[in-house]
Coordinates of N, CA and C in Angstrom, one line a residue:
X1 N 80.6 121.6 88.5 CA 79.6 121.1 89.5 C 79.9 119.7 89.9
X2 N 79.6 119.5 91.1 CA 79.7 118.4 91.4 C 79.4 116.7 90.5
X3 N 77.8 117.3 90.3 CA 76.8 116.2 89.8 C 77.4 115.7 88.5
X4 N 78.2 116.9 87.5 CA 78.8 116.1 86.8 C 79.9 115.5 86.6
X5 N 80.9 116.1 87.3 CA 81.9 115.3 88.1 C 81.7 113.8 88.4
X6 N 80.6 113.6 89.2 CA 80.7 112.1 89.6 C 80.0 111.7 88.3
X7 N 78.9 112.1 87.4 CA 78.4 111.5 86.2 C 80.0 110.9 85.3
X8 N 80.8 111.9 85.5 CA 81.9 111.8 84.3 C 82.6 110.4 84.5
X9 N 83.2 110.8 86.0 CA 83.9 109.2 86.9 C 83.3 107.9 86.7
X10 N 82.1 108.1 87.0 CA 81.3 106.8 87.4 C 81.0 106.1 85.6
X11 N 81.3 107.0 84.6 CA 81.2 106.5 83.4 C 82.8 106.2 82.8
X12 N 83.5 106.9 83.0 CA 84.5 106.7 82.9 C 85.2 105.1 83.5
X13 N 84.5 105.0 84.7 CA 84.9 103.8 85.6 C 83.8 102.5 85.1
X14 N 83.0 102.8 84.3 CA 81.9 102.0 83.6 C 80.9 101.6 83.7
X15 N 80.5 102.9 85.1 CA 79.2 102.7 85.9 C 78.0 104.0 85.3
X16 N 77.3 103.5 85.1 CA 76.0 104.2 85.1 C 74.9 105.3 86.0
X17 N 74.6 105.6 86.7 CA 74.3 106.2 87.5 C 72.5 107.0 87.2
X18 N 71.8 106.9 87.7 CA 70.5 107.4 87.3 C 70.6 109.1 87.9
X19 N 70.1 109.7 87.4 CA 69.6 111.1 87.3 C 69.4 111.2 89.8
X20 N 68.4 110.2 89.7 CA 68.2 109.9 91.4 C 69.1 110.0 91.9
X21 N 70.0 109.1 91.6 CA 71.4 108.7 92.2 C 72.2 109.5 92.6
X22 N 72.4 110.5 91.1 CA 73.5 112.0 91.0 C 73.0 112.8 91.7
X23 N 71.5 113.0 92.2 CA 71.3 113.8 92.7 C 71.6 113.6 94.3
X24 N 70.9 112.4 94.5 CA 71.9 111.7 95.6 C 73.3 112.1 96.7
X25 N 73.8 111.5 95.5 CA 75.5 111.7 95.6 C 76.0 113.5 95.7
X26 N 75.1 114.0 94.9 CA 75.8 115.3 95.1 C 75.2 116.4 96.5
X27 N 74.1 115.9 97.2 CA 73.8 116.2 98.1 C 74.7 115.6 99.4
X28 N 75.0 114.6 99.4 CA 76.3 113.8 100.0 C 77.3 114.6 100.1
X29 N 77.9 115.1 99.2 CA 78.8 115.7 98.9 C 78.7 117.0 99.3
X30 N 77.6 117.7 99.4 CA 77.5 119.0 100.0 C 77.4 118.8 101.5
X31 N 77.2 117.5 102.2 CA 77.0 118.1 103.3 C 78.2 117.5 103.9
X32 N 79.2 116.7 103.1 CA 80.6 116.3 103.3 C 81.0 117.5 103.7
X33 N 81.1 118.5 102.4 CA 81.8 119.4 102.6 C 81.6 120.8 103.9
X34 N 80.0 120.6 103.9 CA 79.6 121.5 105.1 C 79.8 121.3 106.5
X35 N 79.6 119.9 106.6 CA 80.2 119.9 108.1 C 81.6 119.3 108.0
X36 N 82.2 119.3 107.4 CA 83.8 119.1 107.3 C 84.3 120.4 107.9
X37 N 83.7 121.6 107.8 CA 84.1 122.9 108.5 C 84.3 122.8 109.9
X38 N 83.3 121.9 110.5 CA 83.4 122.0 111.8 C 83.9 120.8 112.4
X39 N 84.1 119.8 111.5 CA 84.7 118.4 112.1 C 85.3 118.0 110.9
X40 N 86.5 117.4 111.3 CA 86.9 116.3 110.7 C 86.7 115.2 109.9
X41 N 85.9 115.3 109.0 CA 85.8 114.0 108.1 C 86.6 113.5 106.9
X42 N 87.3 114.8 106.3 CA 88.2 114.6 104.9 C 88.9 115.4 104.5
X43 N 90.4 115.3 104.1 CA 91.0 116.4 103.7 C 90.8 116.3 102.4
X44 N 90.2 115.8 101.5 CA 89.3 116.2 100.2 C 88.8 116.5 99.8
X45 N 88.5 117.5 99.7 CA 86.9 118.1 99.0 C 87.1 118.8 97.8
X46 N 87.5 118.5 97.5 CA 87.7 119.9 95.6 C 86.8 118.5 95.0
X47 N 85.8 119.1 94.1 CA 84.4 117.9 93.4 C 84.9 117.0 92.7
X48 N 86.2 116.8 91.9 CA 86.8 115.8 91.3 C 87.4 114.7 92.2
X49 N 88.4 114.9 93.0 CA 88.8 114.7 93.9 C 87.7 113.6 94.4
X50 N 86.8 114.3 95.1 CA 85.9 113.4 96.3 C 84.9 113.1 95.6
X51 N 84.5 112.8 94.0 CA 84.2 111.9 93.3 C 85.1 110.3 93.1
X52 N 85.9 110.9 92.5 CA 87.0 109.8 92.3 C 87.6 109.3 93.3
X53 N 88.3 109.9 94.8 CA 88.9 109.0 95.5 C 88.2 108.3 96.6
X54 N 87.0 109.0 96.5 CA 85.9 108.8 97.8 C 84.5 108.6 96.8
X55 N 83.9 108.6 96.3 CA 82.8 108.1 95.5 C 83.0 106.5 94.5
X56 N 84.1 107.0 94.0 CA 84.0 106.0 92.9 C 84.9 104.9 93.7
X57 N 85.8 105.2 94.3 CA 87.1 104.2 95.0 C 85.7 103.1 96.0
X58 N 85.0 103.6 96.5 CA 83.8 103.2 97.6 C 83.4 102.3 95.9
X59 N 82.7 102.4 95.2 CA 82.4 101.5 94.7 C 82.9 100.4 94.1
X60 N 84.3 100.0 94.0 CA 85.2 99.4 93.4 C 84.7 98.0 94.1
X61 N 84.0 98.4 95.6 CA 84.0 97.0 96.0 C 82.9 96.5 95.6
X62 N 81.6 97.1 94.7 CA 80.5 96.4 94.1 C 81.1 95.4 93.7
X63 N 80.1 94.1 93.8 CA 80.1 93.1 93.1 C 78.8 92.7 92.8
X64 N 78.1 92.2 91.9 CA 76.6 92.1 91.6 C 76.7 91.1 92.2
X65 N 77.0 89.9 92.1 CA 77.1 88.5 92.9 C 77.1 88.5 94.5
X66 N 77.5 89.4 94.6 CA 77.4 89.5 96.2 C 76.1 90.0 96.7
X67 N 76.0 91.8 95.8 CA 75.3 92.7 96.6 C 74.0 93.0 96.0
X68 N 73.2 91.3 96.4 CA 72.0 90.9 96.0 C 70.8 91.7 97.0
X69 N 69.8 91.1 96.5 CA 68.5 92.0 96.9 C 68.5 91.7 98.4
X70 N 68.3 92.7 99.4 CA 67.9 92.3 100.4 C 69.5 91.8 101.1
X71 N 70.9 91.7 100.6 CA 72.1 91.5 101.2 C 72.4 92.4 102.8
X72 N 72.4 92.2 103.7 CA 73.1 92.8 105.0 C 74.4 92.9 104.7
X73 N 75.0 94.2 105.1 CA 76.2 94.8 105.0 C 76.6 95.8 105.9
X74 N 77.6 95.1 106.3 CA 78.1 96.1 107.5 C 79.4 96.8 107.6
X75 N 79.3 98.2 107.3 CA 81.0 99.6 106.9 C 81.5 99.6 108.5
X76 N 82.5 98.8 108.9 CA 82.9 98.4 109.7 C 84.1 99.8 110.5
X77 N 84.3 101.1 110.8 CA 84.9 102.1 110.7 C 84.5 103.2 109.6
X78 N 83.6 103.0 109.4 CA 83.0 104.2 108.3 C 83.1 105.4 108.3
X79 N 83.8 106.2 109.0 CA 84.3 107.1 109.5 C 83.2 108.7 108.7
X80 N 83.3 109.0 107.5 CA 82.2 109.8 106.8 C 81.7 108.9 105.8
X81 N 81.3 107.6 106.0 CA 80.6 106.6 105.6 C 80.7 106.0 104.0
X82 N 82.0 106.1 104.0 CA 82.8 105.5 102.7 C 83.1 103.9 103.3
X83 N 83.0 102.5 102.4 CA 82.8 102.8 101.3 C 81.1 102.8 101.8
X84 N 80.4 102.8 102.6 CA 79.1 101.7 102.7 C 78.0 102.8 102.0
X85 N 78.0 104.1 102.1 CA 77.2 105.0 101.5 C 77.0 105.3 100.1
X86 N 78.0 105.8 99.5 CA 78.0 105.0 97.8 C 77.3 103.8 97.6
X87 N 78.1 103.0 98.5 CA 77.3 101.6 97.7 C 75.9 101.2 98.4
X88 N 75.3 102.0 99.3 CA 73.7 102.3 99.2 C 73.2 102.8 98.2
X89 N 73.5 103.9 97.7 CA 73.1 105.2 97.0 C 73.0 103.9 95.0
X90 N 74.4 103.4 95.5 CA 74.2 102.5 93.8 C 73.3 101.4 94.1
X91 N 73.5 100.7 95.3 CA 72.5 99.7 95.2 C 71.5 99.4 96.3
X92 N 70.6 100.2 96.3 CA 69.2 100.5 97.3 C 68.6 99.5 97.6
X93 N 69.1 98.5 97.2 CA 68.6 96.9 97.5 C 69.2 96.2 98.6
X94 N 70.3 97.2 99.6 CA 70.8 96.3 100.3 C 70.3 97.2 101.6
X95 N 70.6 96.2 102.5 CA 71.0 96.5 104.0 C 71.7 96.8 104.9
X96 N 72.1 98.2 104.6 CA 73.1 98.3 105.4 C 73.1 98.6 107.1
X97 N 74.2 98.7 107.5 CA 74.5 99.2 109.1 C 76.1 99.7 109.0
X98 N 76.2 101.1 109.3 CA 77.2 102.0 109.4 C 78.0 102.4 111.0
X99 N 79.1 101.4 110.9 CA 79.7 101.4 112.6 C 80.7 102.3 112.8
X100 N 80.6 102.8 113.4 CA 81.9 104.1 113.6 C 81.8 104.3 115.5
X101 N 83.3 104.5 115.6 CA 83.9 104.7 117.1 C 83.4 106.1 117.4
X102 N 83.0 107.2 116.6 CA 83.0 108.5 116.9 C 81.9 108.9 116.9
X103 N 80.9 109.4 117.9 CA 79.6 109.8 118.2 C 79.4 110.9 117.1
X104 N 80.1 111.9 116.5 CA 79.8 113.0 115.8 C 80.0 112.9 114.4
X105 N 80.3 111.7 114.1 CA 80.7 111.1 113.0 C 79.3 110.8 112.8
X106 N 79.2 109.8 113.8 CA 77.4 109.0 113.4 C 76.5 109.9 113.5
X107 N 76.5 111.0 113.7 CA 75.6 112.1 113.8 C 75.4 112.6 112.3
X108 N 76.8 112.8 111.9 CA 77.1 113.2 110.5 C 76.2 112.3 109.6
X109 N 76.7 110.9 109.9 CA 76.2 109.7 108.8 C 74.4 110.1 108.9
X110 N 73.8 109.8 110.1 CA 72.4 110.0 110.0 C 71.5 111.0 109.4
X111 N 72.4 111.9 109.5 CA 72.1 113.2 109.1 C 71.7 113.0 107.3
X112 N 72.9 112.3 106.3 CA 73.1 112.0 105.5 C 71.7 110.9 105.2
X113 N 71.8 110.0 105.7 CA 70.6 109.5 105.8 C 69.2 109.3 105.3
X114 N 68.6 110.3 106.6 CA 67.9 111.2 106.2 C 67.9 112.1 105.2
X115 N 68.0 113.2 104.9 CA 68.4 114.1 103.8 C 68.4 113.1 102.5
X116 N 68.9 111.8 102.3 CA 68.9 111.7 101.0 C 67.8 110.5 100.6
X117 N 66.9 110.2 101.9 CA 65.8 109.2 101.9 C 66.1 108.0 101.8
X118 N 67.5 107.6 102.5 CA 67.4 106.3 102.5 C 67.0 105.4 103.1
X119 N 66.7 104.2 102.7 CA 66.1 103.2 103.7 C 66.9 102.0 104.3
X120 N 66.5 101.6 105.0 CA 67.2 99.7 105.8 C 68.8 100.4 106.1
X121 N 68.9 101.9 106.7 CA 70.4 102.2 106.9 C 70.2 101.8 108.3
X122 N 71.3 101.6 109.1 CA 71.3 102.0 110.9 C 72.8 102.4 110.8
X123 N 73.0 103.4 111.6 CA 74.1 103.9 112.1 C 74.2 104.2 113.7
X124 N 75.2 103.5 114.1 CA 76.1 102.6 115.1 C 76.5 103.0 115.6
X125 N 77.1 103.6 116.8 CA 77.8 104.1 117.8 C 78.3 102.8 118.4
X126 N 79.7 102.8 117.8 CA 80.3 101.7 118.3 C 81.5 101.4 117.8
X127 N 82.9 100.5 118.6 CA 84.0 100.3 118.7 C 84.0 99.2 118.0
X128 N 84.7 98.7 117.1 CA 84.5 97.4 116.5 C 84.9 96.3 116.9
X129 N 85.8 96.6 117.7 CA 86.1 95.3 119.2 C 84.9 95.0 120.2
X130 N 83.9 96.0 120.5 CA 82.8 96.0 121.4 C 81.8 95.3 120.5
X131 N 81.4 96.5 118.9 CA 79.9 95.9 118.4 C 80.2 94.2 117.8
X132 N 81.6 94.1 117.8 CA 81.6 92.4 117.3 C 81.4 91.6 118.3
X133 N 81.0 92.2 119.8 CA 81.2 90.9 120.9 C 79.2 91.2 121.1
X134 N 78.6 92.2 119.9 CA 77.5 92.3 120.4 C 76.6 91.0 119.3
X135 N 75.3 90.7 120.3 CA 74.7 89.2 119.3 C 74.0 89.9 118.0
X136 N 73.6 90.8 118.7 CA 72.5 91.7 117.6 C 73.6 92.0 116.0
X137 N 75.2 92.1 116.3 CA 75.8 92.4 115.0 C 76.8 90.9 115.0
X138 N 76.9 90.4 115.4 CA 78.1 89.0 115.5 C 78.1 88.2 114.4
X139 N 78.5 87.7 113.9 CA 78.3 86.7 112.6 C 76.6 86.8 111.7
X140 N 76.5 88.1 111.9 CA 75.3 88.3 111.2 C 74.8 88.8 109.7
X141 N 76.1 88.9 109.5 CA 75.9 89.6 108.0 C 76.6 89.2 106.9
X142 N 75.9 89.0 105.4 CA 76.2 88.7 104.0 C 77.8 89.2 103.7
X143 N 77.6 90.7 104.1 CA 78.8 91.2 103.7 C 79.3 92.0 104.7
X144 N 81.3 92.3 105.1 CA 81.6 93.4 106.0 C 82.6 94.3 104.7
X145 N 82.3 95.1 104.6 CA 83.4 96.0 104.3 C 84.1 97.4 105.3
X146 N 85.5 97.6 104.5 CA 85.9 98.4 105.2 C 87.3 98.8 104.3
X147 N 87.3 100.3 104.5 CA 88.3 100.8 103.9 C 88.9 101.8 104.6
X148 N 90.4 102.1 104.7 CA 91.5 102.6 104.9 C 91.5 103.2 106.6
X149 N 91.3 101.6 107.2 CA 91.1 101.6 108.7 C 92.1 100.9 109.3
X150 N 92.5 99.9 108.7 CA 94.0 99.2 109.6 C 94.6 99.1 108.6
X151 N 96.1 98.0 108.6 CA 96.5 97.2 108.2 C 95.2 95.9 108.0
X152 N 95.8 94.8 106.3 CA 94.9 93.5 106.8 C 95.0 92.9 108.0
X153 N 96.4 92.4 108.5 CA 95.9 92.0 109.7 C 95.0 92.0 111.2
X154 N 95.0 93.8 111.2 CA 94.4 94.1 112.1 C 93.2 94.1 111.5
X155 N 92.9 94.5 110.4 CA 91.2 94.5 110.0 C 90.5 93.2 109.8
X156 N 91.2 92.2 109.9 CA 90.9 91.3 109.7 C 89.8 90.9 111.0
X157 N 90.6 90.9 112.2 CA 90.1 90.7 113.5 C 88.7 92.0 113.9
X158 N 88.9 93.2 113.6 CA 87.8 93.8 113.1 C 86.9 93.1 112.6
X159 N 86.8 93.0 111.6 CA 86.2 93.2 110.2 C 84.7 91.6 110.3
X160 N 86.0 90.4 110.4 CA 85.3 89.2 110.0 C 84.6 88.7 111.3
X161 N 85.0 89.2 112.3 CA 83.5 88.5 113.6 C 82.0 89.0 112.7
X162 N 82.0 89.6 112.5 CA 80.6 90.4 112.1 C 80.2 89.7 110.9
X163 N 81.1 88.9 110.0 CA 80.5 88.1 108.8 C 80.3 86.7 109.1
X164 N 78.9 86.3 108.6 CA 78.4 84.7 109.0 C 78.9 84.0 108.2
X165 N 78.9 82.6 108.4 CA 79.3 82.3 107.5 C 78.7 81.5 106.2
X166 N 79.9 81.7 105.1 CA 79.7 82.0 103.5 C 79.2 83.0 103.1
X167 N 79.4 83.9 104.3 CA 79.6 85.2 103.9 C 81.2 86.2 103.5
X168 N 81.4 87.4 103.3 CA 82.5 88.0 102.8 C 82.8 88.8 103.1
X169 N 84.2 89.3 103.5 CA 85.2 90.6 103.8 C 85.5 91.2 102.8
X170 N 85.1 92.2 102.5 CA 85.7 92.9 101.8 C 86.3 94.1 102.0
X171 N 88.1 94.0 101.6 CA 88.7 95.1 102.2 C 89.5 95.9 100.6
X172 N 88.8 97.3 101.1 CA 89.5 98.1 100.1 C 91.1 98.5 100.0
X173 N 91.4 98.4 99.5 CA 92.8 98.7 99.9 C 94.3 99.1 99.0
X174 N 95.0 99.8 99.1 CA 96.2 100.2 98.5 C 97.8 99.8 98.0
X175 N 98.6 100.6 97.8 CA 99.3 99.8 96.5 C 100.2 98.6 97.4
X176 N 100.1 99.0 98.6 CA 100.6 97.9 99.4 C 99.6 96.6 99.9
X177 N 98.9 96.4 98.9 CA 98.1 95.5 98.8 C 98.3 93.7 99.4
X178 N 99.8 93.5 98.0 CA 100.0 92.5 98.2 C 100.7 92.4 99.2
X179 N 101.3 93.0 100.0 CA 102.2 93.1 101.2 C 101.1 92.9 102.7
X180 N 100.2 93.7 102.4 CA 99.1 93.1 103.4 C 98.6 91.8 103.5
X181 N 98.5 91.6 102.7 CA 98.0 90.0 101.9 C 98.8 89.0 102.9
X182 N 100.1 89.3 102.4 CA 100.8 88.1 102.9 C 101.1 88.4 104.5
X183 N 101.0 89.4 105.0 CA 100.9 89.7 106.3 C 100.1 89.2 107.3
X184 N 98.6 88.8 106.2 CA 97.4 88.7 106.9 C 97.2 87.0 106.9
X185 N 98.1 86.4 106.3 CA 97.4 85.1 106.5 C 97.2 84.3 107.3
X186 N 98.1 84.8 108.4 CA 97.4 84.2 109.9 C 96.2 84.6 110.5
X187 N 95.9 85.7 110.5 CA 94.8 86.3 110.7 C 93.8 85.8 110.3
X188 N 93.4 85.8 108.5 CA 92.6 85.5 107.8 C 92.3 83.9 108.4
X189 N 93.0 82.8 108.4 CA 92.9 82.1 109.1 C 92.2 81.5 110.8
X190 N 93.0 82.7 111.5 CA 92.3 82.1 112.9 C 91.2 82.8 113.0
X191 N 90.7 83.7 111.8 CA 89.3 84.6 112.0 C 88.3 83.7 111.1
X192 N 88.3 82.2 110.6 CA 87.6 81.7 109.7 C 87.7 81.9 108.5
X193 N 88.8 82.4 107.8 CA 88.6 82.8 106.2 C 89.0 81.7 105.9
X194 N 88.1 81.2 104.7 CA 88.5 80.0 103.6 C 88.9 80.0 102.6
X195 N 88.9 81.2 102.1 CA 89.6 81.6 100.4 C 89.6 83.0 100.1
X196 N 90.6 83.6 99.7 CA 90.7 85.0 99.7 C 91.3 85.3 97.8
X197 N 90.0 86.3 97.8 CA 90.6 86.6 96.0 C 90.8 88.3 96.3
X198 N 91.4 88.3 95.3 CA 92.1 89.8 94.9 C 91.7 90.1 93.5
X199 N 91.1 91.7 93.4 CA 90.9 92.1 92.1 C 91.6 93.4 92.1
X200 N 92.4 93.1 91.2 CA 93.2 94.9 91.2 C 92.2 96.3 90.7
X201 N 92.1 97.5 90.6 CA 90.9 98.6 90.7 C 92.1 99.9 90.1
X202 N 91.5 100.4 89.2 CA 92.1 101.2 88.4 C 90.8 102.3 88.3
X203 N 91.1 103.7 89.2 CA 90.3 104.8 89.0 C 90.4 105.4 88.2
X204 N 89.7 106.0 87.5 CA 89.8 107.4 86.4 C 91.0 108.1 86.6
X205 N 91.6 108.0 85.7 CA 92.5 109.6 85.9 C 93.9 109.3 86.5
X206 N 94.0 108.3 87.4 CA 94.4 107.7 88.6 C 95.5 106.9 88.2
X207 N 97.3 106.7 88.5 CA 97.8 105.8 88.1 C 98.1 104.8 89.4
X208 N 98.1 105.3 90.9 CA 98.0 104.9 91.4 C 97.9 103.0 91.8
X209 N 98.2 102.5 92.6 CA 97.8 101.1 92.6 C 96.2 100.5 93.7
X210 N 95.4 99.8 93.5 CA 94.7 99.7 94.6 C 94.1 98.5 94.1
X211 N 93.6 97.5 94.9 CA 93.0 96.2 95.0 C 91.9 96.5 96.1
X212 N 90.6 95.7 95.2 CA 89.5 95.1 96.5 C 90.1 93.4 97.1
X213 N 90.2 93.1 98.9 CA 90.9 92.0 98.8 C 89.4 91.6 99.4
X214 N 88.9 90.2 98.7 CA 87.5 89.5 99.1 C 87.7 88.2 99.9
X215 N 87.8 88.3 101.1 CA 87.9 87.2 101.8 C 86.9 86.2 102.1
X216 N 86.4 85.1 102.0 CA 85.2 84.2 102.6 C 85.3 83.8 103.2
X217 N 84.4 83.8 104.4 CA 84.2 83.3 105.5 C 84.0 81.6 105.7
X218 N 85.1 81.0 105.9 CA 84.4 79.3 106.0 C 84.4 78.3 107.1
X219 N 84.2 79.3 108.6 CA 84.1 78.6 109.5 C 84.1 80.1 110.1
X220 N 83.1 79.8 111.6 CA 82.5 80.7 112.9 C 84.2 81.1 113.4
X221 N 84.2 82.9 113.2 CA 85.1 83.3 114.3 C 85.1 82.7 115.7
X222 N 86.5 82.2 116.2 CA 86.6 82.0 117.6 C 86.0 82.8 118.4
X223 N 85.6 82.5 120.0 CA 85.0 83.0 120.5 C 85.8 84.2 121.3
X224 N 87.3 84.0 121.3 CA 88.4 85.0 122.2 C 88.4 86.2 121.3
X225 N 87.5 86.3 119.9 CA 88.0 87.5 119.2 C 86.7 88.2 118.9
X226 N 86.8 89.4 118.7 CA 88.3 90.3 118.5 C 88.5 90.3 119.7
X227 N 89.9 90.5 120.2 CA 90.5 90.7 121.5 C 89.7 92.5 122.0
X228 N 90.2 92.6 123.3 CA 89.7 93.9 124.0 C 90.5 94.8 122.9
X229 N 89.5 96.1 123.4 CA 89.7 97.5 122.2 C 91.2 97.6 122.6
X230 N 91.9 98.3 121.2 CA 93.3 98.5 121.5 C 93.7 97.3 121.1
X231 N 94.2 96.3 121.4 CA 94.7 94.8 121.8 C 95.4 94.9 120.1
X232 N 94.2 94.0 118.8 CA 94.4 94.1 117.9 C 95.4 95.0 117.1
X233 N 95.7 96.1 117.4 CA 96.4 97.1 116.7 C 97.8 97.1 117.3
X234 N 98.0 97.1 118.7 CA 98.7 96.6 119.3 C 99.6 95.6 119.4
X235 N 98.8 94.5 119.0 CA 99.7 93.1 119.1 C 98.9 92.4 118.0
X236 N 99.4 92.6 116.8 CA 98.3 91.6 115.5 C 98.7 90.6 115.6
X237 N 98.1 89.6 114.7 CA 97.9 88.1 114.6 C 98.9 88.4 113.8

């Protein structure tokens, strides 16, 4: 069954989880898998699997120091709302907003939503080149994360308009970690980043390589960015 599946991971990984929570998560998970029949959200679903590389990988980017009471956070490409729905589900104390390019996606997210009673979510219909040039999301938030949506450089330009500043990017990310890293430091740069740490992430079971990269914001995105949709991916920094 699912519920113990992710009980096992999340202990395994050295997280704790309340009885609420698992029940949470594994309703998540059922309706991953249910409308995954009819759309596209994951080629994962066997309950180990989409514990570990989608439940627990989503929470790698917790950090208590960050993801304080009342923190705004914004899943920048959330596509079936990894990592930002996990890390509602663990820490009910934040604020999220869930941005995704694909209307039936956010349909999916809301749906989730609802169903598992959560509160202070919004989910977004929106391009991340467009909702970053909007005031309502622009340098507005504590925290941006986002996982397995660009390269760093391109996500960078994504990602960091939407973080205010002394606020933080957090990008989940794979064994070509440090290779992005060094790719991105122009980027990181003309998008305001002041200091970027790296924590390496070792899943259950998993020999895999993967880092959380934590960027800080220490100066206002320029006003030319993000460039028009497309642009970024097209021509990086």
């Amino acid at each position: 069954m699912f519920i113990d599946e992710m009980r096992q991971a999340a202990a395994e990984y050295g997280l704790e989880l309340s009885e609420t929570q698992l029940v949470q998560f594994n309703r998540y998970y059922e309706l991953l898998v249910e409308w995954n029949k009819v759309m596209n959200l994951t080629a994962i679903t066997e309950p180990h699997e989409v514990a570990v590389k989608h439940m627990i990988d989503s929470l790698t980017a917790y950090d208590e120091e960050l993801f304080t009471d009342g923190a705004t956070v914004i899943d920048v490409g959330t596509g079936a709302g990894f990592p930002g729905l996990p890390l509602k589900i663990f820490a009910p104390h934040i604020k999220l907003t869930l941005m995704d390019s694909l209307n039936k996606r956010v349909k999916f997210l809301q749906t989730v939503v609802d169903e598992l009673g959560l509160t202070d979510v919004s989910c977004v219909h929106a391009r991340a080149e467009e909702g970053a040039r909007n005031k309502t999301y622009r340098e507005q938030f504590d925290i941006a994360v986002s996982r397995a949506v660009a390269r760093l450089p391109v996500l960078c330009e994504y990602c960091m308009p939407f973080v205010k500043r002394g606020g933080h990017f957090l990008a989940l990310k794979g064994m070509q970690y440090q290779e992005e890293q060094q790719e991105a430091v122009k980027a990181i740069k003309v998008m305001g980043g002041s200091e970027t740490k790296t924590r390496s992430v070792k899943l259950p079971g998993l020999d895999d390589v993967r880092a959380v990269i934590d960027i800080t914001k220490g100066m206002p995105t320029p006003k030319a960015y993000p460039r028009k949709a497309g642009t970024p991916a097209k021509n990086p920094l």
